[in-house]
Amino acid sequence: MSTQSEKKTTAGSYFVSNYPPFSVWKPDYVSSAFESIERQPHPEANLGIYLHIPFCRKRCHFCYFRVYTDKNSSEIRRYLDALTREFELYADKPIIGGRKPKYIYFGGGTPSFLSPHQLTGLVETMQKKLPWDAAEEITFECEPGTLTEAKLEAIRSIGVTRLSLGVEHFDDQVLELNNRAHRSGEIGRAYDFARSIEFPQINIDLIAGMLGETDEKWLDAVRKALAMQPDSLTVYQMEIPFNTTIYRDMMKEKGTEIAPVADWQTKRRWVKEAFAIFEEAGYTVTSAYTAVKNPESTKFIYRDMLWSGADMLGLGVSSFGHYGGVHAQNEKDMGPYLEKVEAGELPINRAKPLTDDERLIREFALQHKLGRVPRAYFQEKFDVDVFERFAGPLQELKNDGVLDYDDEAIHLTRDGLLRIDEGLKKYFLPEHQEVRYT
Ligand code: SF4
């Protein structure tokens, strides 16, 4: 049987970032999100905050996020006021339960699109309502071309501990073909200054398989990223979801579902080669996408807490949150988002309450991406022996060379780790295996 790993890249979402699939989150379930907000949190659940900054200088051709490239400063001001207001609406609710956030994540869009003044104003106002002094990690995503020294100083001043640079590639032709806003010259300048003001952790993102990618260009990008000696390197395999410019163009011009990027086998080979080069240089592969210089000191708390069931308030247009065992997503467009928040309502547009079994599947599946899944964690937390509960799919994945297991844990092979997203669907409930993911 042909597996995805031997296939062309076709349109659709391949990357499993959550469970159950987004397509089964419904407006009909929004009341369950509201009920969950009115309940006290689980005593052991950590709290985090995701802030969506939906502005970018240009829209990348592979982008599937809700972003705006045409907003002026008064529109941005209005959005930031709404973000603060939304945070205030949550801050007095029982779900907070006296907790302070353990992790904060500024994502987008491009958080570094904000001016130093907008950024510090936003954080000061939010902290008056609920201080961030217990946060162990504050991550901030950046587009290199938006970073000036003043901006980086402002980002450092609000307590950011993990600066994530969306480099994606170092080749100007590839960057241009994909409609990235930055060029290679901006990367080194931003990185050097960020290092000089001592961010505790700097991550560089790369994407394997952008439009125009070749073996030679990819290896060059990998070596240039490594030469900067970041604390961590994150490598994604290019996927082409339906709401991207690439998808629209390929349907309009050729009427084909096959994307004009490398096939999955090639993308996996590129990531495998990248990981081998990083390991050769002393880095350790700590997830399906990440290599870190020092695994003892370089953590990614947002990811680890999210994949072990932490609560997270998702603030901003189209943001995803999870609290009290319920998934929730905000209004997907700016107009309805602003209208609801300005009227004093939480702008939740669709939700999905999880059964205990769905919570188990979610954490079990997502933790595969870390390369090792401990049996005892699930026994203790869910009172379930995952080796029995998932005996069938585990055997299939073992036969397929994706993983192996001993008494204590499941261990992913390197090849398995690089194609784990396609394997995870085997753990899904039958009613979720055939539905569209997004
Ligand atoms: S910078 Fe990121 S969020 Fe903005 S358009 Fe490009 S991929 Fe999308």
GROMACS .gro file of C-alpha atoms and ligand atoms in nm:
model
  446
    1MET     CA    1   0.000   0.000   0.000
    2SER     CA    2   0.128   0.344  -0.086
    3THR     CA    3   0.190   0.561   0.220
    4GLN     CA    4   0.192   0.936   0.239
    5SER     CA    5   0.570   0.926   0.264
    6GLU     CA    6   0.587   0.812  -0.098
    7LYS     CA    7   0.335   1.066  -0.222
    8LYS     CA    8   0.338   1.398  -0.398
    9THR     CA    9   0.251   1.695  -0.180
   10THR     CA   10  -0.119   1.751  -0.234
   11ALA     CA   11  -0.342   2.021  -0.087
   12GLY     CA   12  -0.458   1.982   0.269
   13SER     CA   13  -0.336   1.991   0.626
   14TYR     CA   14  -0.089   1.720   0.711
   15PHE     CA   15   0.046   1.849   1.041
   16VAL     CA   16  -0.147   1.720   1.348
   17SER     CA   17  -0.141   2.004   1.599
   18ASN     CA   18  -0.446   1.913   1.802
   19TYR     CA   19  -0.719   1.656   1.857
   20PRO     CA   20  -1.009   1.608   1.788
   21PRO     CA   21  -0.972   1.756   1.436
   22PHE     CA   22  -1.069   2.122   1.400
   23SER     CA   23  -1.346   2.032   1.156
   24VAL     CA   24  -1.553   1.882   1.440
   25TRP     CA   25  -1.536   2.196   1.655
   26LYS     CA   26  -1.881   2.357   1.621
   27PRO     CA   27  -2.068   2.679   1.707
   28ASP     CA   28  -2.324   2.449   1.876
   29TYR     CA   29  -2.065   2.365   2.143
   30VAL     CA   30  -1.981   2.726   2.235
   31SER     CA   31  -2.203   2.699   2.544
   32SER     CA   32  -1.971   2.427   2.678
   33ALA     CA   33  -1.678   2.670   2.655
   34PHE     CA   34  -1.875   2.931   2.848
   35GLU     CA   35  -1.969   2.673   3.112
   36SER     CA   36  -1.607   2.570   3.146
   37ILE     CA   37  -1.498   2.932   3.203
   38GLU     CA   38  -1.740   2.952   3.496
   39ARG     CA   39  -1.588   2.645   3.666
   40GLN     CA   40  -1.280   2.630   3.889
   41PRO     CA   41  -0.977   2.484   3.710
   42HIS     CA   42  -0.840   2.136   3.766
   43PRO     CA   43  -0.607   2.174   4.067
   44GLU     CA   44  -0.302   2.055   3.873
   45ALA     CA   45  -0.363   2.235   3.543
   46ASN     CA   46  -0.110   2.502   3.451
   47LEU     CA   47  -0.230   2.818   3.280
   48GLY     CA   48  -0.082   2.981   2.971
   49ILE     CA   49  -0.173   3.265   2.738
   50TYR     CA   50  -0.151   3.278   2.361
   51LEU     CA   51  -0.170   3.625   2.204
   52HIS     CA   52  -0.240   3.641   1.832
   53ILE     CA   53  -0.090   3.941   1.652
   54PRO     CA   54  -0.245   3.906   1.307
   55PHE     CA   55  -0.041   4.165   1.115
   56CYS     CA   56   0.231   4.097   0.857
   57ARG     CA   57   0.421   4.307   0.605
   58LYS     CA   58   0.334   4.065   0.322
   59ARG     CA   59   0.137   3.745   0.298
   60CYS     CA   60   0.367   3.448   0.232
   61HIS     CA   61   0.235   3.224  -0.046
   62PHE     CA   62   0.226   2.923   0.188
   63CYS     CA   63   0.057   3.103   0.476
   64TYR     CA   64  -0.268   2.963   0.615
   65PHE     CA   65  -0.303   3.189   0.920
   66ARG     CA   66  -0.548   3.473   0.968
   67VAL     CA   67  -0.328   3.772   0.885
   68TYR     CA   68  -0.381   4.128   0.763
   69THR     CA   69  -0.129   4.323   0.557
   70ASP     CA   70  -0.331   4.643   0.517
   71LYS     CA   71  -0.404   4.777   0.866
   72ASN     CA   72  -0.303   5.130   0.968
   73SER     CA   73  -0.189   5.236   1.314
   74SER     CA   74  -0.534   5.333   1.440
   75GLU     CA   75  -0.672   4.994   1.335
   76ILE     CA   76  -0.383   4.824   1.512
   77ARG     CA   77  -0.450   5.038   1.820
   78ARG     CA   78  -0.814   4.927   1.816
   79TYR     CA   79  -0.711   4.563   1.788
   80LEU     CA   80  -0.465   4.588   2.078
   81ASP     CA   81  -0.736   4.752   2.291
   82ALA     CA   82  -0.965   4.459   2.208
   83LEU     CA   83  -0.693   4.210   2.299
   84THR     CA   84  -0.654   4.375   2.639
   85ARG     CA   85  -1.028   4.388   2.688
   86GLU     CA   86  -1.061   4.019   2.602
   87PHE     CA   87  -0.793   3.937   2.859
   88GLU     CA   88  -0.982   4.141   3.119
   89LEU     CA   89  -1.302   3.950   3.042
   90TYR     CA   90  -1.124   3.627   3.132
   91ALA     CA   91  -0.925   3.759   3.425
   92ASP     CA   92  -1.215   3.765   3.673
   93LYS     CA   93  -1.362   3.430   3.572
   94PRO     CA   94  -1.353   3.120   3.795
   95ILE     CA   95  -1.142   2.928   3.538
   96ILE     CA   96  -0.844   3.147   3.633
   97GLY     CA   97  -0.881   3.020   3.990
   98GLY     CA   98  -0.606   3.242   4.132
   99ARG     CA   99  -0.351   3.106   3.886
  100LYS     CA  100  -0.083   3.316   3.726
  101PRO     CA  101   0.026   3.226   3.373
  102LYS     CA  102   0.321   2.984   3.355
  103TYR     CA  103   0.384   3.051   2.988
  104ILE     CA  104   0.301   3.324   2.739
  105TYR     CA  105   0.323   3.290   2.362
  106PHE     CA  106   0.313   3.582   2.119
  107GLY     CA  107   0.226   3.428   1.783
  108GLY     CA  108   0.088   3.540   1.457
  109GLY     CA  109   0.097   3.684   1.213
  110THR     CA  110   0.402   3.875   1.313
  111PRO     CA  111   0.423   3.995   1.675
  112SER     CA  112   0.739   4.190   1.584
  113PHE     CA  113   0.526   4.395   1.343
  114LEU     CA  114   0.420   4.599   1.652
  115SER     CA  115   0.616   4.911   1.740
  116PRO     CA  116   0.810   4.921   2.068
  117HIS     CA  117   0.549   5.161   2.204
  118GLN     CA  118   0.253   4.941   2.104
  119LEU     CA  119   0.422   4.637   2.249
  120THR     CA  120   0.519   4.778   2.586
  121GLY     CA  121   0.179   4.949   2.620
  122LEU     CA  122  -0.002   4.619   2.553
  123VAL     CA  123   0.200   4.424   2.806
  124GLU     CA  124   0.184   4.690   3.079
  125THR     CA  125  -0.194   4.713   3.054
  126MET     CA  126  -0.243   4.338   3.058
  127GLN     CA  127  -0.011   4.287   3.354
  128LYS     CA  128  -0.212   4.533   3.565
  129LYS     CA  129  -0.495   4.282   3.548
  130LEU     CA  130  -0.299   3.960   3.592
  131PRO     CA  131   0.078   3.976   3.649
  132TRP     CA  132   0.309   3.761   3.443
  133ASP     CA  133   0.574   3.734   3.715
  134ALA     CA  134   0.525   3.357   3.747
  135ALA     CA  135   0.578   3.296   3.375
  136GLU     CA  136   0.866   3.053   3.320
  137GLU     CA  137   0.876   3.122   2.950
  138ILE     CA  138   0.765   3.408   2.725
  139THR     CA  139   0.802   3.324   2.356
  140PHE     CA  140   0.792   3.588   2.087
  141GLU     CA  141   0.781   3.514   1.712
  142CYS     CA  142   0.970   3.755   1.487
  143GLU     CA  143   1.007   3.825   1.119
  144PRO     CA  144   1.374   3.925   1.078
  145GLY     CA  145   1.302   4.226   0.856
  146THR     CA  146   1.089   4.392   1.123
  147LEU     CA  147   1.364   4.389   1.386
  148THR     CA  148   1.554   4.705   1.474
  149GLU     CA  149   1.773   4.750   1.778
  150ALA     CA  150   1.500   4.955   1.949
  151LYS     CA  151   1.243   4.685   1.875
  152LEU     CA  152   1.463   4.407   2.010
  153GLU     CA  153   1.532   4.607   2.324
  154ALA     CA  154   1.158   4.655   2.375
  155ILE     CA  155   1.098   4.282   2.324
  156ARG     CA  156   1.366   4.203   2.580
  157SER     CA  157   1.226   4.463   2.822
  158ILE     CA  158   0.884   4.293   2.840
  159GLY     CA  159   1.053   3.978   2.968
  160VAL     CA  160   1.073   3.763   2.654
  161THR     CA  161   1.285   3.455   2.727
  162ARG     CA  162   1.253   3.275   2.396
  163LEU     CA  163   1.295   3.471   2.075
  164SER     CA  164   1.187   3.273   1.771
  165LEU     CA  165   1.315   3.398   1.437
  166GLY     CA  166   1.105   3.302   1.136
  167VAL     CA  167   1.401   3.274   0.902
  168GLU     CA  168   1.257   2.986   0.694
  169HIS     CA  169   1.539   3.009   0.434
  170PHE     CA  170   1.857   3.201   0.358
  171ASP     CA  171   1.831   3.210  -0.021
  172ASP     CA  172   1.694   3.540  -0.153
  173GLN     CA  173   1.545   3.380  -0.460
  174VAL     CA  174   1.357   3.124  -0.251
  175LEU     CA  175   1.244   3.394  -0.009
  176GLU     CA  176   1.115   3.605  -0.297
  177LEU     CA  177   0.941   3.316  -0.476
  178ASN     CA  178   0.751   3.244  -0.155
  179ASN     CA  179   0.667   3.612  -0.102
  180ARG     CA  180   0.853   3.636   0.229
  181ALA     CA  181   0.898   3.996   0.340
  182HIS     CA  182   1.259   3.965   0.461
  183ARG     CA  183   1.585   3.901   0.276
  184SER     CA  184   1.897   3.719   0.390
  185GLY     CA  185   2.092   4.033   0.485
  186GLU     CA  186   1.840   4.117   0.756
  187ILE     CA  187   1.876   3.783   0.932
  188GLY     CA  188   2.236   3.817   1.052
  189ARG     CA  189   2.192   4.175   1.166
  190ALA     CA  190   1.885   4.091   1.376
  191TYR     CA  191   2.045   3.777   1.517
  192ASP     CA  192   2.371   3.946   1.620
  193PHE     CA  193   2.193   4.222   1.805
  194ALA     CA  194   1.952   3.979   1.973
  195ARG     CA  195   2.255   3.783   2.095
  196SER     CA  196   2.429   4.095   2.220
  197ILE     CA  197   2.137   4.182   2.447
  198GLU     CA  198   2.129   3.830   2.583
  199PHE     CA  199   1.796   3.671   2.517
  200PRO     CA  200   1.804   3.350   2.721
  201GLN     CA  201   1.703   3.143   2.419
  202ILE     CA  202   1.701   3.210   2.046
  203ASN     CA  203   1.532   2.972   1.806
  204ILE     CA  204   1.562   2.970   1.428
  205ASP     CA  205   1.277   2.831   1.217
  206LEU     CA  206   1.343   2.672   0.878
  207ILE     CA  207   1.101   2.518   0.629
  208ALA     CA  208   1.207   2.224   0.411
  209GLY     CA  209   1.043   2.232   0.069
  210MET     CA  210   0.955   2.594  -0.001
  211LEU     CA  211   0.884   2.692  -0.363
  212GLY     CA  212   1.215   2.687  -0.550
  213GLU     CA  213   1.391   2.455  -0.301
  214THR     CA  214   1.679   2.241  -0.428
  215ASP     CA  215   1.921   1.999  -0.257
  216GLU     CA  216   2.198   2.253  -0.279
  217LYS     CA  217   1.997   2.548  -0.149
  218TRP     CA  218   1.858   2.344   0.136
  219LEU     CA  219   2.199   2.227   0.259
  220ASP     CA  220   2.327   2.581   0.231
  221ALA     CA  221   2.035   2.707   0.444
  222VAL     CA  222   2.096   2.435   0.704
  223ARG     CA  223   2.467   2.522   0.729
  224LYS     CA  224   2.399   2.894   0.754
  225ALA     CA  225   2.144   2.839   1.030
  226LEU     CA  226   2.390   2.617   1.217
  227ALA     CA  227   2.673   2.867   1.178
  228MET     CA  228   2.468   3.115   1.385
  229GLN     CA  229   2.472   2.866   1.674
  230PRO     CA  230   2.116   2.927   1.794
  231ASP     CA  231   1.994   2.756   2.110
  232SER     CA  232   1.739   2.565   1.907
  233LEU     CA  233   1.654   2.498   1.545
  234THR     CA  234   1.304   2.412   1.433
  235VAL     CA  235   1.250   2.253   1.093
  236TYR     CA  236   0.905   2.213   0.937
  237GLN     CA  237   0.811   2.018   0.629
  238MET     CA  238   0.617   2.235   0.388
  239GLU     CA  239   0.246   2.160   0.370
  240ILE     CA  240  -0.006   2.335   0.145
  241PRO     CA  241  -0.338   2.382   0.326
  242PHE     CA  242  -0.642   2.488   0.124
  243ASN     CA  243  -0.646   2.853   0.228
  244THR     CA  244  -0.300   2.937   0.088
  245THR     CA  245  -0.208   3.143  -0.218
  246ILE     CA  246  -0.019   2.841  -0.355
  247TYR     CA  247  -0.337   2.632  -0.340
  248ARG     CA  248  -0.548   2.899  -0.509
  249ASP     CA  249  -0.287   2.944  -0.783
  250MET     CA  250  -0.244   2.574  -0.852
  251MET     CA  251  -0.619   2.527  -0.883
  252LYS     CA  252  -0.660   2.834  -1.103
  253GLU     CA  253  -0.365   2.773  -1.331
  254LYS     CA  254  -0.355   2.395  -1.358
  255GLY     CA  255  -0.667   2.265  -1.189
  256THR     CA  256  -0.453   2.019  -0.995
  257GLU     CA  257  -0.439   1.914  -0.630
  258ILE     CA  258  -0.067   1.845  -0.664
  259ALA     CA  259   0.137   2.129  -0.517
  260PRO     CA  260   0.444   2.266  -0.699
  261VAL     CA  261   0.676   2.172  -0.412
  262ALA     CA  262   0.890   1.865  -0.338
  263ASP     CA  263   0.719   1.534  -0.253
  264TRP     CA  264   0.702   1.409   0.105
  265GLN     CA  265   0.989   1.167   0.065
  266THR     CA  266   1.221   1.445  -0.047
  267LYS     CA  267   1.111   1.681   0.229
  268ARG     CA  268   1.172   1.409   0.486
  269ARG     CA  269   1.514   1.341   0.344
  270TRP     CA  270   1.595   1.710   0.374
  271VAL     CA  271   1.488   1.719   0.739
  272LYS     CA  272   1.678   1.399   0.807
  273GLU     CA  273   1.993   1.547   0.651
  274ALA     CA  274   1.945   1.867   0.853
  275PHE     CA  275   1.909   1.674   1.179
  276ALA     CA  276   2.219   1.467   1.096
  277ILE     CA  277   2.420   1.785   1.037
  278PHE     CA  278   2.292   1.940   1.360
  279GLU     CA  279   2.373   1.622   1.557
  280GLU     CA  280   2.719   1.610   1.407
  281ALA     CA  281   2.768   1.962   1.544
  282GLY     CA  282   2.660   1.855   1.895
  283TYR     CA  283   2.289   1.936   1.889
  284THR     CA  284   2.027   1.691   2.021
  285VAL     CA  285   1.702   1.615   1.838
  286THR     CA  286   1.425   1.664   2.096
  287SER     CA  287   1.112   1.644   1.882
  288ALA     CA  288   0.993   1.572   1.529
  289TYR     CA  289   1.078   1.933   1.442
  290THR     CA  290   1.344   2.049   1.687
  291ALA     CA  291   1.716   2.020   1.759
  292VAL     CA  292   1.863   2.197   2.062
  293LYS     CA  293   2.217   2.286   2.159
  294ASN     CA  294   2.181   2.206   2.526
  295PRO     CA  295   1.885   1.983   2.613
  296GLU     CA  296   1.941   2.033   2.987
  297SER     CA  297   1.887   2.407   2.977
  298THR     CA  298   1.689   2.463   2.656
  299LYS     CA  299   1.324   2.384   2.712
  300PHE     CA  300   1.009   2.469   2.519
  301ILE     CA  301   0.755   2.504   2.797
  302TYR     CA  302   0.465   2.620   2.578
  303ARG     CA  303   0.483   2.303   2.369
  304ASP     CA  304   0.543   2.067   2.659
  305MET     CA  305   0.263   2.208   2.875
  306LEU     CA  306   0.019   2.216   2.584
  307TRP     CA  307   0.093   1.854   2.496
  308SER     CA  308   0.036   1.749   2.856
  309GLY     CA  309  -0.306   1.909   2.888
  310ALA     CA  310  -0.236   2.259   3.027
  311ASP     CA  311  -0.501   2.528   3.002
  312MET     CA  312  -0.441   2.810   2.759
  313LEU     CA  313  -0.639   3.126   2.694
  314GLY     CA  314  -0.623   3.197   2.321
  315LEU     CA  315  -0.658   3.573   2.280
  316GLY     CA  316  -0.714   3.753   1.952
  317VAL     CA  317  -0.888   3.701   1.622
  318SER     CA  318  -0.913   3.330   1.524
  319SER     CA  319  -0.707   3.219   1.827
  320PHE     CA  320  -0.731   2.868   1.965
  321GLY     CA  321  -0.764   2.805   2.338
  322HIS     CA  322  -0.813   2.509   2.568
  323TYR     CA  323  -0.942   2.521   2.925
  324GLY     CA  324  -1.126   2.291   3.162
  325GLY     CA  325  -1.127   2.012   2.903
  326VAL     CA  326  -1.285   2.222   2.626
  327HIS     CA  327  -1.130   2.347   2.301
  328ALA     CA  328  -1.241   2.690   2.182
  329GLN     CA  329  -1.166   2.909   1.883
  330ASN     CA  330  -1.239   3.278   1.850
  331GLU     CA  331  -1.420   3.457   1.569
  332LYS     CA  332  -1.215   3.410   1.253
  333ASP     CA  333  -1.259   3.758   1.107
  334MET     CA  334  -1.160   4.092   1.247
  335GLY     CA  335  -1.507   4.256   1.222
  336PRO     CA  336  -1.703   4.003   1.433
  337TYR     CA  337  -1.409   3.964   1.673
  338LEU     CA  338  -1.396   4.338   1.747
  339GLU     CA  339  -1.773   4.373   1.766
  340LYS     CA  340  -1.808   4.103   2.028
  341VAL     CA  341  -1.518   4.213   2.246
  342GLU     CA  342  -1.616   4.578   2.232
  343ALA     CA  343  -1.967   4.476   2.343
  344GLY     CA  344  -1.812   4.302   2.645
  345GLU     CA  345  -1.859   3.946   2.515
  346LEU     CA  346  -1.601   3.671   2.483
  347PRO     CA  347  -1.559   3.624   2.106
  348ILE     CA  348  -1.575   3.244   2.096
  349ASN     CA  349  -1.700   3.116   1.762
  350ARG     CA  350  -1.674   2.738   1.788
  351ALA     CA  351  -1.579   2.484   2.052
  352LYS     CA  352  -1.543   2.114   2.131
  353PRO     CA  353  -1.582   1.962   2.477
  354LEU     CA  354  -1.353   1.660   2.513
  355THR     CA  355  -1.448   1.330   2.668
  356ASP     CA  356  -1.188   1.170   2.896
  357ASP     CA  357  -1.101   0.932   2.612
  358GLU     CA  358  -1.048   1.222   2.370
  359ARG     CA  359  -0.823   1.398   2.622
  360LEU     CA  360  -0.621   1.079   2.654
  361ILE     CA  361  -0.591   1.039   2.275
  362ARG     CA  362  -0.492   1.403   2.235
  363GLU     CA  363  -0.203   1.388   2.482
  364PHE     CA  364  -0.097   1.040   2.377
  365ALA     CA  365  -0.084   1.132   2.008
  366LEU     CA  366   0.087   1.470   2.054
  367GLN     CA  367   0.354   1.329   2.287
  368HIS     CA  368   0.471   1.095   2.009
  369LYS     CA  369   0.625   1.404   1.850
  370LEU     CA  370   0.872   1.417   2.140
  371GLY     CA  371   1.016   1.080   2.037
  372ARG     CA  372   0.937   0.901   2.364
  373VAL     CA  373   0.597   0.836   2.525
  374PRO     CA  374   0.612   0.717   2.887
  375ARG     CA  375   0.357   0.450   2.980
  376ALA     CA  376   0.340   0.549   3.350
  377TYR     CA  377   0.230   0.907   3.272
  378PHE     CA  378  -0.097   0.784   3.121
  379GLN     CA  379  -0.151   0.518   3.385
  380GLU     CA  380  -0.117   0.780   3.656
  381LYS     CA  381  -0.314   1.058   3.490
  382PHE     CA  382  -0.591   0.866   3.310
  383ASP     CA  383  -0.575   0.526   3.483
  384VAL     CA  384  -0.530   0.370   3.140
  385ASP     CA  385  -0.264   0.130   3.016
  386VAL     CA  386  -0.197   0.283   2.674
  387PHE     CA  387  -0.026  -0.037   2.560
  388GLU     CA  388  -0.360  -0.217   2.597
  389ARG     CA  389  -0.584   0.069   2.488
  390PHE     CA  390  -0.386   0.127   2.165
  391ALA     CA  391  -0.252  -0.227   2.112
  392GLY     CA  392  -0.372  -0.248   1.749
  393PRO     CA  393  -0.231   0.081   1.614
  394LEU     CA  394   0.089   0.036   1.816
  395GLN     CA  395   0.150  -0.299   1.648
  396GLU     CA  396   0.078  -0.149   1.305
  397LEU     CA  397   0.317   0.139   1.364
  398LYS     CA  398   0.580  -0.099   1.494
  399ASN     CA  399   0.543  -0.318   1.184
  400ASP     CA  400   0.574  -0.005   0.973
  401GLY     CA  401   0.908   0.086   1.139
  402VAL     CA  402   0.768   0.402   1.300
  403LEU     CA  403   0.826   0.302   1.662
  404ASP     CA  404   0.918   0.033   1.908
  405TYR     CA  405   0.835  -0.010   2.277
  406ASP     CA  406   0.962  -0.169   2.594
  407ASP     CA  407   0.784  -0.205   2.927
  408GLU     CA  408   0.824   0.161   3.016
  409ALA     CA  409   0.781   0.364   2.702
  410ILE     CA  410   0.724   0.396   2.330
  411HIS     CA  411   1.031   0.502   2.132
  412LEU     CA  412   1.004   0.656   1.788
  413THR     CA  413   1.260   0.564   1.525
  414ARG     CA  414   1.418   0.859   1.343
  415ASP     CA  415   1.230   0.776   1.023
  416GLY     CA  416   0.915   0.733   1.228
  417LEU     CA  417   0.962   1.068   1.395
  418LEU     CA  418   0.988   1.239   1.056
  419ARG     CA  419   0.659   1.092   0.935
  420ILE     CA  420   0.476   1.073   1.266
  421ASP     CA  421   0.200   1.316   1.167
  422GLU     CA  422   0.054   1.066   0.919
  423GLY     CA  423   0.075   0.782   1.174
  424LEU     CA  424  -0.107   0.963   1.454
  425LYS     CA  425  -0.444   0.934   1.284
  426LYS     CA  426  -0.436   0.562   1.365
  427TYR     CA  427  -0.502   0.655   1.729
  428PHE     CA  428  -0.802   0.874   1.648
  429LEU     CA  429  -1.154   0.754   1.726
  430PRO     CA  430  -1.317   0.592   1.417
  431GLU     CA  431  -1.550   0.891   1.367
  432HIS     CA  432  -1.247   1.123   1.345
  433GLN     CA  433  -1.034   0.917   1.108
  434GLU     CA  434  -1.212   1.003   0.785
  435VAL     CA  435  -1.317   1.364   0.856
  436ARG     CA  436  -1.122   1.655   0.712
  437TYR     CA  437  -0.864   1.775   0.967
  438THR     CA  438  -0.929   2.153   0.941
  439SF4     S1  439   0.509   3.587   0.819
  439SF4    FE1  440   0.409   3.401   0.897
  439SF4     S2  441   0.203   3.466   0.954
  439SF4    FE2  442   0.289   3.629   0.822
  439SF4     S3  443   0.219   3.581   0.618
  439SF4    FE3  444   0.418   3.482   0.642
  439SF4     S4  445   0.374   3.274   0.718
  439SF4    FE4  446   0.189   3.398   0.743
   0.00000   0.00000   0.00000
